[in-house]
Short mmCIF file of C-alpha atoms and ligand atoms in Angstrom, two decimals:
data_model
loop_
_atom_site.label_atom_id
_atom_site.label_comp_id
_atom_site.label_asym_id
_atom_site.label_seq_id
_atom_site.Cartn_x
_atom_site.Cartn_y
_atom_site.Cartn_z
CA MET L 1 -22.82 -8.13 2.86
CA SER L 2 -21.26 -10.80 0.68
CA CYS L 3 -17.58 -10.48 0.03
CA PRO L 4 -15.77 -12.16 -2.86
CA VAL L 5 -13.38 -14.91 -1.87
CA VAL L 6 -9.98 -15.25 -3.53
CA THR L 7 -8.43 -18.69 -3.32
CA LEU L 8 -4.68 -18.27 -3.08
CA ASP L 9 -2.72 -20.52 -5.44
CA PRO L 10 -0.43 -22.68 -3.25
CA LEU L 11 2.06 -22.73 -6.14
CA VAL L 12 1.99 -18.92 -6.68
CA ARG L 13 2.03 -19.37 -10.47
CA ASP L 14 0.87 -15.81 -11.18
CA ARG L 15 1.61 -13.48 -8.28
CA ALA L 16 0.80 -10.29 -10.20
CA ALA L 17 -2.65 -11.55 -11.23
CA GLU L 18 -3.42 -12.54 -7.65
CA ILE L 19 -2.42 -9.11 -6.36
CA ARG L 20 -4.50 -7.37 -9.03
CA ARG L 21 -7.57 -9.39 -8.01
CA LEU L 22 -7.02 -8.46 -4.37
CA THR L 23 -6.49 -4.75 -5.05
CA GLY L 24 -9.96 -4.82 -6.63
CA ILE L 25 -11.61 -6.00 -3.40
CA THR L 26 -11.35 -3.27 -0.78
CA PRO L 27 -10.71 -2.53 1.97
CA LEU L 28 -11.29 -6.10 3.20
CA ALA L 29 -11.30 -9.28 1.12
CA ARG L 30 -11.77 -12.93 2.00
CA ILE L 31 -8.91 -15.26 1.12
CA THR L 32 -8.90 -19.04 1.18
CA LEU L 33 -5.49 -20.29 2.24
CA PRO L 34 -4.06 -23.73 1.42
CA GLY L 35 -5.75 -26.32 3.62
CA ASP L 36 -9.12 -24.68 2.90
CA VAL L 37 -9.02 -22.11 5.70
CA THR L 38 -10.76 -18.83 4.88
CA VAL L 39 -9.83 -15.59 6.65
CA TRP L 40 -10.24 -11.86 6.17
CA THR L 41 -7.47 -9.80 4.68
CA VAL L 42 -6.90 -6.06 4.37
CA THR L 43 -5.86 -4.81 0.93
CA LYS L 44 -5.66 -1.02 1.45
CA HIS L 45 -2.80 1.01 2.92
CA ALA L 46 -4.93 3.37 5.04
CA GLU L 47 -7.17 0.69 6.57
CA ALA L 48 -4.18 -1.57 7.21
CA ARG L 49 -2.55 1.20 9.26
CA LYS L 50 -5.69 1.52 11.36
CA LEU L 51 -6.06 -2.22 11.92
CA LEU L 52 -2.36 -2.63 12.76
CA THR L 53 -2.77 -0.25 15.71
CA ASP L 54 -6.13 -1.69 16.84
CA ALA L 55 -5.65 -3.39 20.23
CA ARG L 56 -8.80 -5.47 19.63
CA LEU L 57 -6.73 -7.56 17.21
CA VAL L 58 -4.25 -9.96 18.83
CA LYS L 59 -1.74 -12.56 17.63
CA ASP L 60 -2.47 -15.24 20.22
CA ILE L 61 -3.81 -18.28 18.32
CA ASP L 62 -6.03 -19.16 21.30
CA ALA L 63 -8.23 -16.22 20.26
CA TRP L 64 -9.05 -17.92 16.92
CA GLY L 65 -12.50 -19.48 16.65
CA LEU L 66 -11.35 -22.05 14.06
CA TRP L 67 -8.57 -23.16 16.46
CA GLN L 68 -10.89 -23.27 19.48
CA ASP L 69 -13.44 -25.44 17.67
CA GLY L 70 -10.80 -27.78 16.23
CA THR L 71 -11.27 -26.86 12.56
CA VAL L 72 -7.64 -25.74 12.45
CA THR L 73 -5.12 -28.14 14.01
CA ARG L 74 -1.37 -28.83 13.78
CA GLN L 75 -2.25 -30.60 10.51
CA TRP L 76 -2.92 -27.25 8.80
CA PRO L 77 -0.07 -26.53 6.34
CA LEU L 78 0.36 -22.94 7.59
CA ILE L 79 0.26 -23.74 11.30
CA GLY L 80 3.96 -22.85 11.72
CA MET L 81 3.22 -19.28 10.65
CA VAL L 82 0.80 -18.65 13.52
CA ASP L 83 1.73 -21.15 16.24
CA ALA L 84 5.46 -20.45 16.41
CA GLY L 85 5.91 -20.52 20.20
CA ARG L 86 5.86 -17.65 22.64
CA SER L 87 7.91 -14.70 21.32
CA MET L 88 7.63 -11.04 20.42
CA PHE L 89 5.91 -12.25 17.22
CA THR L 90 3.00 -13.91 19.03
CA VAL L 91 2.13 -11.75 22.06
CA ASP L 92 0.69 -8.25 22.49
CA GLY L 93 0.41 -5.40 24.95
CA ALA L 94 2.72 -5.04 27.95
CA GLU L 95 4.11 -8.58 27.57
CA HIS L 96 5.00 -7.76 23.98
CA ARG L 97 6.95 -4.69 25.07
CA ARG L 98 8.80 -6.80 27.61
CA LEU L 99 9.70 -9.46 25.03
CA ARG L 100 10.70 -7.04 22.30
CA ALA L 101 12.56 -4.21 24.07
CA LYS L 102 16.05 -5.70 24.15
CA THR L 103 15.93 -6.85 20.51
CA ALA L 104 14.59 -3.54 19.26
CA GLN L 105 17.33 -1.62 21.13
CA ALA L 106 20.04 -3.88 19.74
CA ILE L 107 19.11 -3.17 16.13
CA THR L 108 18.25 0.50 16.02
CA ALA L 109 19.58 2.43 13.00
CA ARG L 110 22.53 3.62 15.08
CA ARG L 111 23.41 0.25 16.59
CA VAL L 112 23.29 -1.73 13.33
CA GLU L 113 26.10 0.48 12.03
CA SER L 114 28.43 -1.65 14.13
CA LEU L 115 27.54 -4.56 11.82
CA ARG L 116 28.66 -2.64 8.73
CA PRO L 117 32.18 -4.15 8.60
CA VAL L 118 30.71 -7.63 9.08
CA ILE L 119 28.25 -7.13 6.22
CA GLU L 120 30.97 -5.67 4.01
CA SER L 121 33.30 -8.59 4.48
CA ILE L 122 30.51 -11.15 3.96
CA THR L 123 29.52 -9.31 0.77
CA ALA L 124 33.12 -9.29 -0.50
CA ALA L 125 33.50 -13.03 0.14
CA LEU L 126 30.22 -13.83 -1.64
CA LEU L 127 31.16 -11.68 -4.63
CA ASP L 128 34.28 -13.83 -4.95
CA ASP L 129 32.10 -16.95 -4.80
CA LEU L 130 29.92 -15.47 -7.53
CA ALA L 131 32.98 -14.81 -9.71
CA THR L 132 34.13 -18.40 -9.19
CA ALA L 133 30.69 -19.81 -10.00
CA GLY L 134 30.51 -17.74 -13.20
CA ALA L 135 34.11 -18.21 -14.28
CA GLY L 136 33.09 -20.37 -17.25
CA GLY L 137 30.89 -17.59 -18.62
CA GLY L 138 27.65 -19.55 -18.13
CA PRO L 139 24.59 -18.66 -16.08
CA VAL L 140 24.89 -18.40 -12.29
CA ASP L 141 22.03 -18.45 -9.78
CA LEU L 142 22.47 -15.11 -8.06
CA LYS L 143 19.90 -16.05 -5.45
CA ALA L 144 21.62 -19.27 -4.39
CA VAL L 145 25.18 -17.96 -4.47
CA PHE L 146 24.74 -14.38 -3.24
CA ALA L 147 21.29 -13.24 -2.02
CA LEU L 148 20.57 -16.35 0.05
CA PRO L 149 23.78 -16.84 2.09
CA LEU L 150 24.29 -13.16 2.88
CA PRO L 151 21.35 -12.49 5.24
CA MET L 152 21.76 -15.85 6.98
CA ARG L 153 25.41 -15.08 7.73
CA VAL L 154 24.53 -11.62 9.02
CA VAL L 155 21.66 -12.67 11.27
CA SER L 156 23.63 -15.65 12.57
CA THR L 157 26.51 -13.36 13.50
CA LEU L 158 24.06 -11.07 15.30
CA MET L 159 22.32 -13.93 17.14
CA GLY L 160 25.36 -16.15 17.76
CA VAL L 161 24.15 -19.11 15.68
CA ASP L 162 26.88 -21.54 14.59
CA HIS L 163 27.78 -21.00 10.92
CA ALA L 164 28.14 -24.76 10.45
CA GLU L 165 24.33 -24.97 10.69
CA HIS L 166 23.66 -22.75 7.64
CA PRO L 167 23.27 -25.39 4.93
CA ARG L 168 20.88 -27.41 7.10
CA LEU L 169 18.97 -24.30 8.16
CA HIS L 170 18.40 -23.36 4.50
CA GLN L 171 17.06 -26.85 3.75
CA LEU L 172 14.81 -26.76 6.80
CA TYR L 173 13.37 -23.30 6.07
CA THR L 174 12.71 -24.21 2.43
CA ALA L 175 10.73 -27.24 3.60
CA PHE L 176 9.05 -25.19 6.34
CA PHE L 177 7.68 -22.57 3.94
CA SER L 178 6.97 -24.71 0.85
CA MET L 179 3.36 -25.73 0.29
CA LEU L 180 4.64 -28.90 -1.43
CA THR L 181 6.07 -30.28 1.83
CA PRO L 182 3.91 -33.08 3.27
CA GLN L 183 2.59 -32.02 6.68
CA ASP L 184 4.23 -34.82 8.69
CA GLU L 185 7.55 -33.77 7.20
CA ARG L 186 6.87 -30.09 7.99
CA LEU L 187 6.15 -30.95 11.63
CA ALA L 188 9.44 -32.87 11.79
CA VAL L 189 11.21 -29.84 10.27
CA ILE L 190 9.72 -27.58 12.94
CA ASP L 191 11.00 -29.99 15.63
CA GLU L 192 14.47 -30.04 14.11
CA LEU L 193 14.59 -26.22 13.94
CA ASP L 194 13.65 -26.18 17.61
CA GLU L 195 16.45 -28.63 18.44
CA ILE L 196 19.04 -26.47 16.66
CA PHE L 197 17.96 -23.31 18.48
CA VAL L 198 17.49 -25.00 21.87
CA LYS L 199 21.13 -26.02 21.50
CA THR L 200 22.13 -22.43 20.69
CA VAL L 201 20.34 -21.13 23.80
CA ALA L 202 21.99 -23.80 25.99
CA GLU L 203 25.44 -22.93 24.62
CA LYS L 204 24.95 -19.22 25.23
CA LYS L 205 23.67 -19.87 28.75
CA ALA L 206 26.80 -21.88 29.52
CA ALA L 207 29.13 -19.38 27.86
CA PRO L 208 27.58 -16.01 27.06
CA GLY L 209 29.08 -14.20 24.09
CA ASP L 210 28.88 -10.85 22.40
CA ASP L 211 25.62 -11.76 20.62
CA LEU L 212 21.96 -10.87 20.94
CA THR L 213 20.90 -14.32 22.17
CA SER L 214 23.25 -13.94 25.14
CA ALA L 215 21.91 -10.43 25.73
CA LEU L 216 18.35 -11.79 25.75
CA ILE L 217 19.31 -14.47 28.28
CA LEU L 218 21.02 -11.94 30.56
CA ALA L 219 18.43 -9.15 30.24
CA ASP L 220 16.78 -8.17 33.51
CA GLU L 221 13.67 -6.63 31.91
CA GLY L 222 12.49 -4.81 35.00
CA GLY L 223 12.90 -7.81 37.30
CA GLU L 224 11.19 -10.21 34.88
CA PRO L 225 13.95 -11.82 32.80
CA LEU L 226 12.94 -13.69 29.66
CA THR L 227 12.21 -17.39 30.19
CA ASP L 228 14.09 -20.00 28.15
CA GLU L 229 10.96 -20.45 26.03
CA GLU L 230 10.80 -16.71 25.34
CA VAL L 231 14.49 -16.50 24.43
CA LEU L 232 14.02 -19.48 22.11
CA GLY L 233 10.93 -17.92 20.51
CA ASN L 234 12.69 -14.63 19.88
CA LEU L 235 15.76 -16.37 18.48
CA LYS L 236 13.60 -18.42 16.08
CA ALA L 237 11.70 -15.32 15.02
CA MET L 238 14.89 -13.34 14.42
CA VAL L 239 16.58 -16.01 12.32
CA ALA L 240 13.45 -16.79 10.28
CA ALA L 241 12.48 -13.17 9.71
CA GLY L 242 16.05 -11.93 9.42
CA HIS L 243 17.03 -14.13 6.52
CA GLU L 244 13.93 -15.06 4.49
CA THR L 245 12.71 -11.49 3.92
CA THR L 246 16.13 -10.01 3.12
CA ILE L 247 16.82 -12.76 0.55
CA SER L 248 13.63 -11.59 -1.13
CA LEU L 249 14.61 -7.91 -0.96
CA ILE L 250 18.04 -8.41 -2.52
CA THR L 251 16.83 -10.88 -5.17
CA HIS L 252 13.94 -8.66 -6.26
CA ALA L 253 16.01 -5.48 -6.34
CA VAL L 254 18.50 -7.14 -8.70
CA ARG L 255 15.73 -8.64 -10.76
CA ALA L 256 13.90 -5.34 -11.11
CA LEU L 257 17.02 -3.34 -12.00
CA LEU L 258 18.14 -5.90 -14.59
CA GLY L 259 14.62 -5.84 -16.04
CA HIS L 260 14.66 -2.01 -16.25
CA PRO L 261 18.09 -1.08 -17.70
CA ASP L 262 17.20 2.63 -17.92
CA GLN L 263 16.55 2.66 -14.18
CA LEU L 264 19.75 0.74 -13.49
CA ALA L 265 21.63 3.38 -15.47
CA ALA L 266 19.95 6.11 -13.43
CA VAL L 267 21.07 4.64 -10.13
CA LEU L 268 24.60 3.88 -11.36
CA SER L 269 25.01 7.47 -12.59
CA GLY L 270 23.92 8.80 -9.20
CA GLU L 271 20.75 10.39 -10.56
CA VAL L 272 18.64 8.19 -8.24
CA SER L 273 19.75 7.00 -4.79
CA TRP L 274 20.19 3.39 -3.70
CA GLU L 275 17.83 4.26 -0.85
CA ASN L 276 15.07 4.87 -3.40
CA VAL L 277 15.86 1.59 -5.17
CA ILE L 278 15.52 -0.25 -1.86
CA GLU L 279 12.28 1.46 -0.80
CA GLU L 280 10.75 0.97 -4.24
CA THR L 281 11.66 -2.71 -4.19
CA LEU L 282 10.10 -3.07 -0.73
CA ARG L 283 6.91 -1.46 -2.03
CA TRP L 284 6.65 -3.11 -5.44
CA ALA L 285 7.91 -6.59 -4.53
CA THR L 286 7.14 -6.68 -0.83
CA PRO L 287 8.83 -9.70 0.81
CA ALA L 288 5.77 -10.64 2.90
CA SER L 289 2.91 -11.17 0.44
CA HIS L 290 0.40 -12.03 3.16
CA LEU L 291 1.23 -11.78 6.84
CA LEU L 292 -0.63 -14.34 8.97
CA LEU L 293 -2.56 -13.80 11.29
CA ARG L 294 -4.36 -11.57 13.79
CA PHE L 295 -7.58 -12.46 15.63
CA ALA L 296 -10.49 -10.24 16.65
CA THR L 297 -11.21 -10.24 20.38
CA GLU L 298 -14.50 -8.44 19.69
CA ASP L 299 -16.54 -7.48 16.60
CA ILE L 300 -14.63 -4.89 14.56
CA ARG L 301 -16.46 -2.81 12.01
CA VAL L 302 -14.51 -1.76 8.89
CA GLY L 303 -16.67 0.28 6.51
CA ASP L 304 -19.77 -1.85 5.99
CA THR L 305 -18.17 -5.16 6.94
CA VAL L 306 -17.58 -6.67 10.36
CA ILE L 307 -14.68 -8.85 11.41
CA ALA L 308 -16.51 -10.94 13.96
CA LYS L 309 -15.03 -11.88 17.31
CA GLY L 310 -12.79 -14.94 16.83
CA GLU L 311 -12.21 -14.41 13.10
CA GLY L 312 -8.75 -14.24 11.55
CA LEU L 313 -7.26 -11.31 9.63
CA ALA L 314 -4.24 -11.43 7.32
CA ILE L 315 -2.39 -8.36 6.08
CA SER L 316 -1.93 -8.53 2.29
CA TYR L 317 1.21 -6.41 1.94
CA GLY L 318 1.50 -7.37 -1.75
CA ALA L 319 -1.83 -5.69 -2.50
CA ILE L 320 -1.19 -2.84 -0.04
CA GLY L 321 2.04 -1.94 -1.90
CA TRP L 322 0.04 -1.67 -5.11
CA ASP L 323 -2.71 0.52 -3.60
CA THR L 324 -3.35 3.27 -6.17
CA ASP L 325 -4.85 5.59 -3.54
CA GLN L 326 -1.50 5.54 -1.78
CA HIS L 327 0.96 5.23 -4.67
CA GLY L 328 -0.92 6.59 -7.70
CA PRO L 329 -2.20 5.00 -10.91
CA SER L 330 1.16 3.39 -11.77
CA ALA L 331 1.38 1.58 -8.41
CA ASP L 332 1.85 -1.80 -10.11
CA ARG L 333 4.98 -0.59 -11.91
CA PHE L 334 8.55 -0.57 -10.63
CA ASP L 335 9.79 3.01 -10.82
CA ILE L 336 12.74 4.16 -8.74
CA ARG L 337 12.13 7.75 -9.84
CA ARG L 338 9.06 7.98 -7.60
CA PRO L 339 9.58 11.00 -5.35
CA ALA L 340 11.14 10.13 -1.98
CA PRO L 341 10.04 9.29 0.59
CA ILE L 342 8.12 6.31 -0.78
CA ARG L 343 5.58 5.80 1.99
CA HIS L 344 5.07 2.03 2.03
CA ILE L 345 4.29 -0.13 5.05
CA SER L 346 6.11 -3.27 3.91
CA PHE L 347 7.82 -3.42 7.33
CA GLY L 348 4.40 -3.27 8.97
CA HIS L 349 3.08 -0.58 11.26
CA GLY L 350 2.24 -0.22 14.93
CA PRO L 351 3.69 -2.15 17.87
CA HIS L 352 4.85 -5.14 15.77
CA ILE L 353 6.60 -3.05 13.11
CA CYS L 354 9.68 -4.94 11.93
CA PRO L 355 12.46 -4.42 14.50
CA GLY L 356 15.03 -5.47 11.88
CA ALA L 357 14.11 -2.87 9.26
CA SER L 358 17.37 -0.91 9.63
CA LEU L 359 19.44 -4.05 9.45
CA SER L 360 17.81 -5.30 6.25
CA ARG L 361 18.12 -1.86 4.66
CA LEU L 362 21.80 -1.76 5.55
CA GLU L 363 22.37 -5.22 4.08
CA ALA L 364 20.73 -4.20 0.81
CA ARG L 365 22.50 -0.83 0.83
CA ILE L 366 25.88 -2.60 1.04
CA ALA L 367 25.15 -5.64 -1.15
CA LEU L 368 23.51 -3.96 -4.16
CA PRO L 369 26.09 -1.29 -5.06
CA ALA L 370 28.93 -3.74 -4.37
CA LEU L 371 27.36 -6.28 -6.73
CA PHE L 372 26.88 -3.83 -9.60
CA SER L 373 30.30 -2.28 -9.19
CA ARG L 374 32.02 -5.69 -9.23
CA PHE L 375 29.93 -6.92 -12.21
CA PRO L 376 28.99 -3.89 -14.33
CA GLY L 377 27.98 -6.16 -17.21
CA LEU L 378 25.46 -8.18 -15.15
CA THR L 379 22.38 -9.31 -17.13
CA LEU L 380 19.50 -11.74 -16.69
CA ALA L 381 20.29 -15.14 -18.22
CA VAL L 382 16.60 -15.81 -18.95
CA ASP L 383 13.65 -13.64 -19.89
CA ASP L 384 12.04 -12.02 -16.84
CA SER L 385 8.77 -13.80 -17.71
CA GLU L 386 10.50 -17.13 -17.06
CA LEU L 387 11.26 -16.31 -13.41
CA ARG L 388 9.06 -18.31 -11.05
CA ASN L 389 7.92 -17.86 -7.47
CA MET L 390 8.55 -20.57 -4.92
CA PRO L 391 5.43 -22.53 -3.90
CA ILE L 392 5.12 -20.33 -0.80
CA VAL L 393 1.91 -18.36 -0.34
CA THR L 394 3.03 -16.02 2.42
CA GLN L 395 6.45 -14.99 1.09
CA ASN L 396 7.50 -13.37 -2.19
CA ASP L 397 10.45 -15.58 -2.94
CA LEU L 398 11.86 -16.53 -6.36
CA VAL L 399 12.98 -20.08 -7.16
CA GLY L 400 16.21 -18.63 -8.49
CA LEU L 401 17.71 -15.71 -10.39
CA PRO L 402 19.90 -16.92 -13.27
CA VAL L 403 22.29 -14.18 -14.37
CA LEU L 404 25.31 -13.76 -16.63
CA LEU L 405 28.15 -11.90 -14.94
CA GLY L 406 29.24 -10.31 -18.22
C1 LIG W 1 8.64 -18.67 11.06
C2 LIG W 1 8.77 -19.85 11.98
C3 LIG W 1 9.41 -19.51 13.30
O1 LIG W 1 10.09 -20.34 13.87
C4 LIG W 1 9.20 -18.21 13.79
C5 LIG W 1 8.53 -17.23 13.11
C6 LIG W 1 8.25 -15.93 13.76
C7 LIG W 1 8.61 -14.77 12.87
C8 LIG W 1 7.98 -14.88 11.49
C9 LIG W 1 8.41 -16.21 10.84
C10 LIG W 1 8.00 -17.42 11.70
C11 LIG W 1 7.87 -16.30 9.40
C12 LIG W 1 8.25 -15.10 8.54
C13 LIG W 1 7.84 -13.80 9.20
C14 LIG W 1 8.46 -13.76 10.59
C15 LIG W 1 8.24 -12.33 11.04
C16 LIG W 1 8.47 -11.52 9.77
C17 LIG W 1 8.48 -12.53 8.62
C18 LIG W 1 6.33 -13.67 9.23
C19 LIG W 1 6.49 -17.61 11.80
C20 LIG W 1 7.83 -11.98 7.38
O2 LIG W 1 7.67 -12.67 6.42
C21 LIG W 1 7.43 -10.57 7.34
#
């Protein structure tokens, strides 16, 4: 059977149009990624859940035919998304459980509550920064001043990463994700990120602290402690995942509420909960547009198509969040009055489900009400149609969010 191929725009000039095209090709579509690499993707909620628990799909890049035959190399612009070193993000099965256990335990819903005071004080400090930036009455970039520093400070506190590194880390991650970065520069960025985190691991080995990196180093894990490479991989995964996606969540929640004043009024009056705002934002503006990549270790039949052994599969969470079979005919509209619980899978599903889900929810749950209570007159400084995505195919990340504090 032939299957239409959607070429993803490296510049993400029209995210909504791209998602609408993908929701029309079900349950599997073909997508061509930047660098002319074509893979399968799943666009339906129900089939994604099945595939995400299918042990015949693995994350080890060595299972990828295009990698084995040399078609994909380190020169591929998205290589850093699939060849990120050994960590809980890249292994499966029993080894995955071993690599992930300690992290998952440290950030359960109950345990992240201990970070509440940290998140509250970071939020308060950033609200002051916002007030300072907007003191003249002109537009302020809410993403740059508020949504972006907050998750980095939180995840760095959790992991024990030196706060002095934050400005450089933001520059490096922007270059890492952007499709406009020349590949030699991206490879240098990946090396520099490694250097920063190798240093963190060495420091924590020499002087363990009250942070998760130290806990990973000291963990016994049933007589098989994590190797330095595994600690490093987990640390990189936590910092990357723990800041980039939560920036997106906070930015898009503010954007959507400011673009729908009736809904903002409903949440401020208490008619709708902040929890529903957060879940609806995760569904409608899912932070991970396309999650790369799983590989078939044998032929996998899905309806009347077959993912052949060695082929790659992405998970198109953007399209999955807009699946009308799951969320009804208005799935492409932001509506916080949808009945709870909003059953999205924007945190994934199965063994790799986001271990940081509770932490990101708590960050948004603290940051959003604090923002709107400090600045009740907050408005967008530009028309919503002028907001642009970053040139990042895998993440749903805005260039900026200009607001007036009112
Ligand atoms: C970025 C580069 C790196 O050093 C480590 C990782 C592993 C975790 C990945 C991260 C990556 C990219 C963003 C991801 C994250 C896990 C969740 C996050 C894919 C490859 C999402 O966007 C959902």
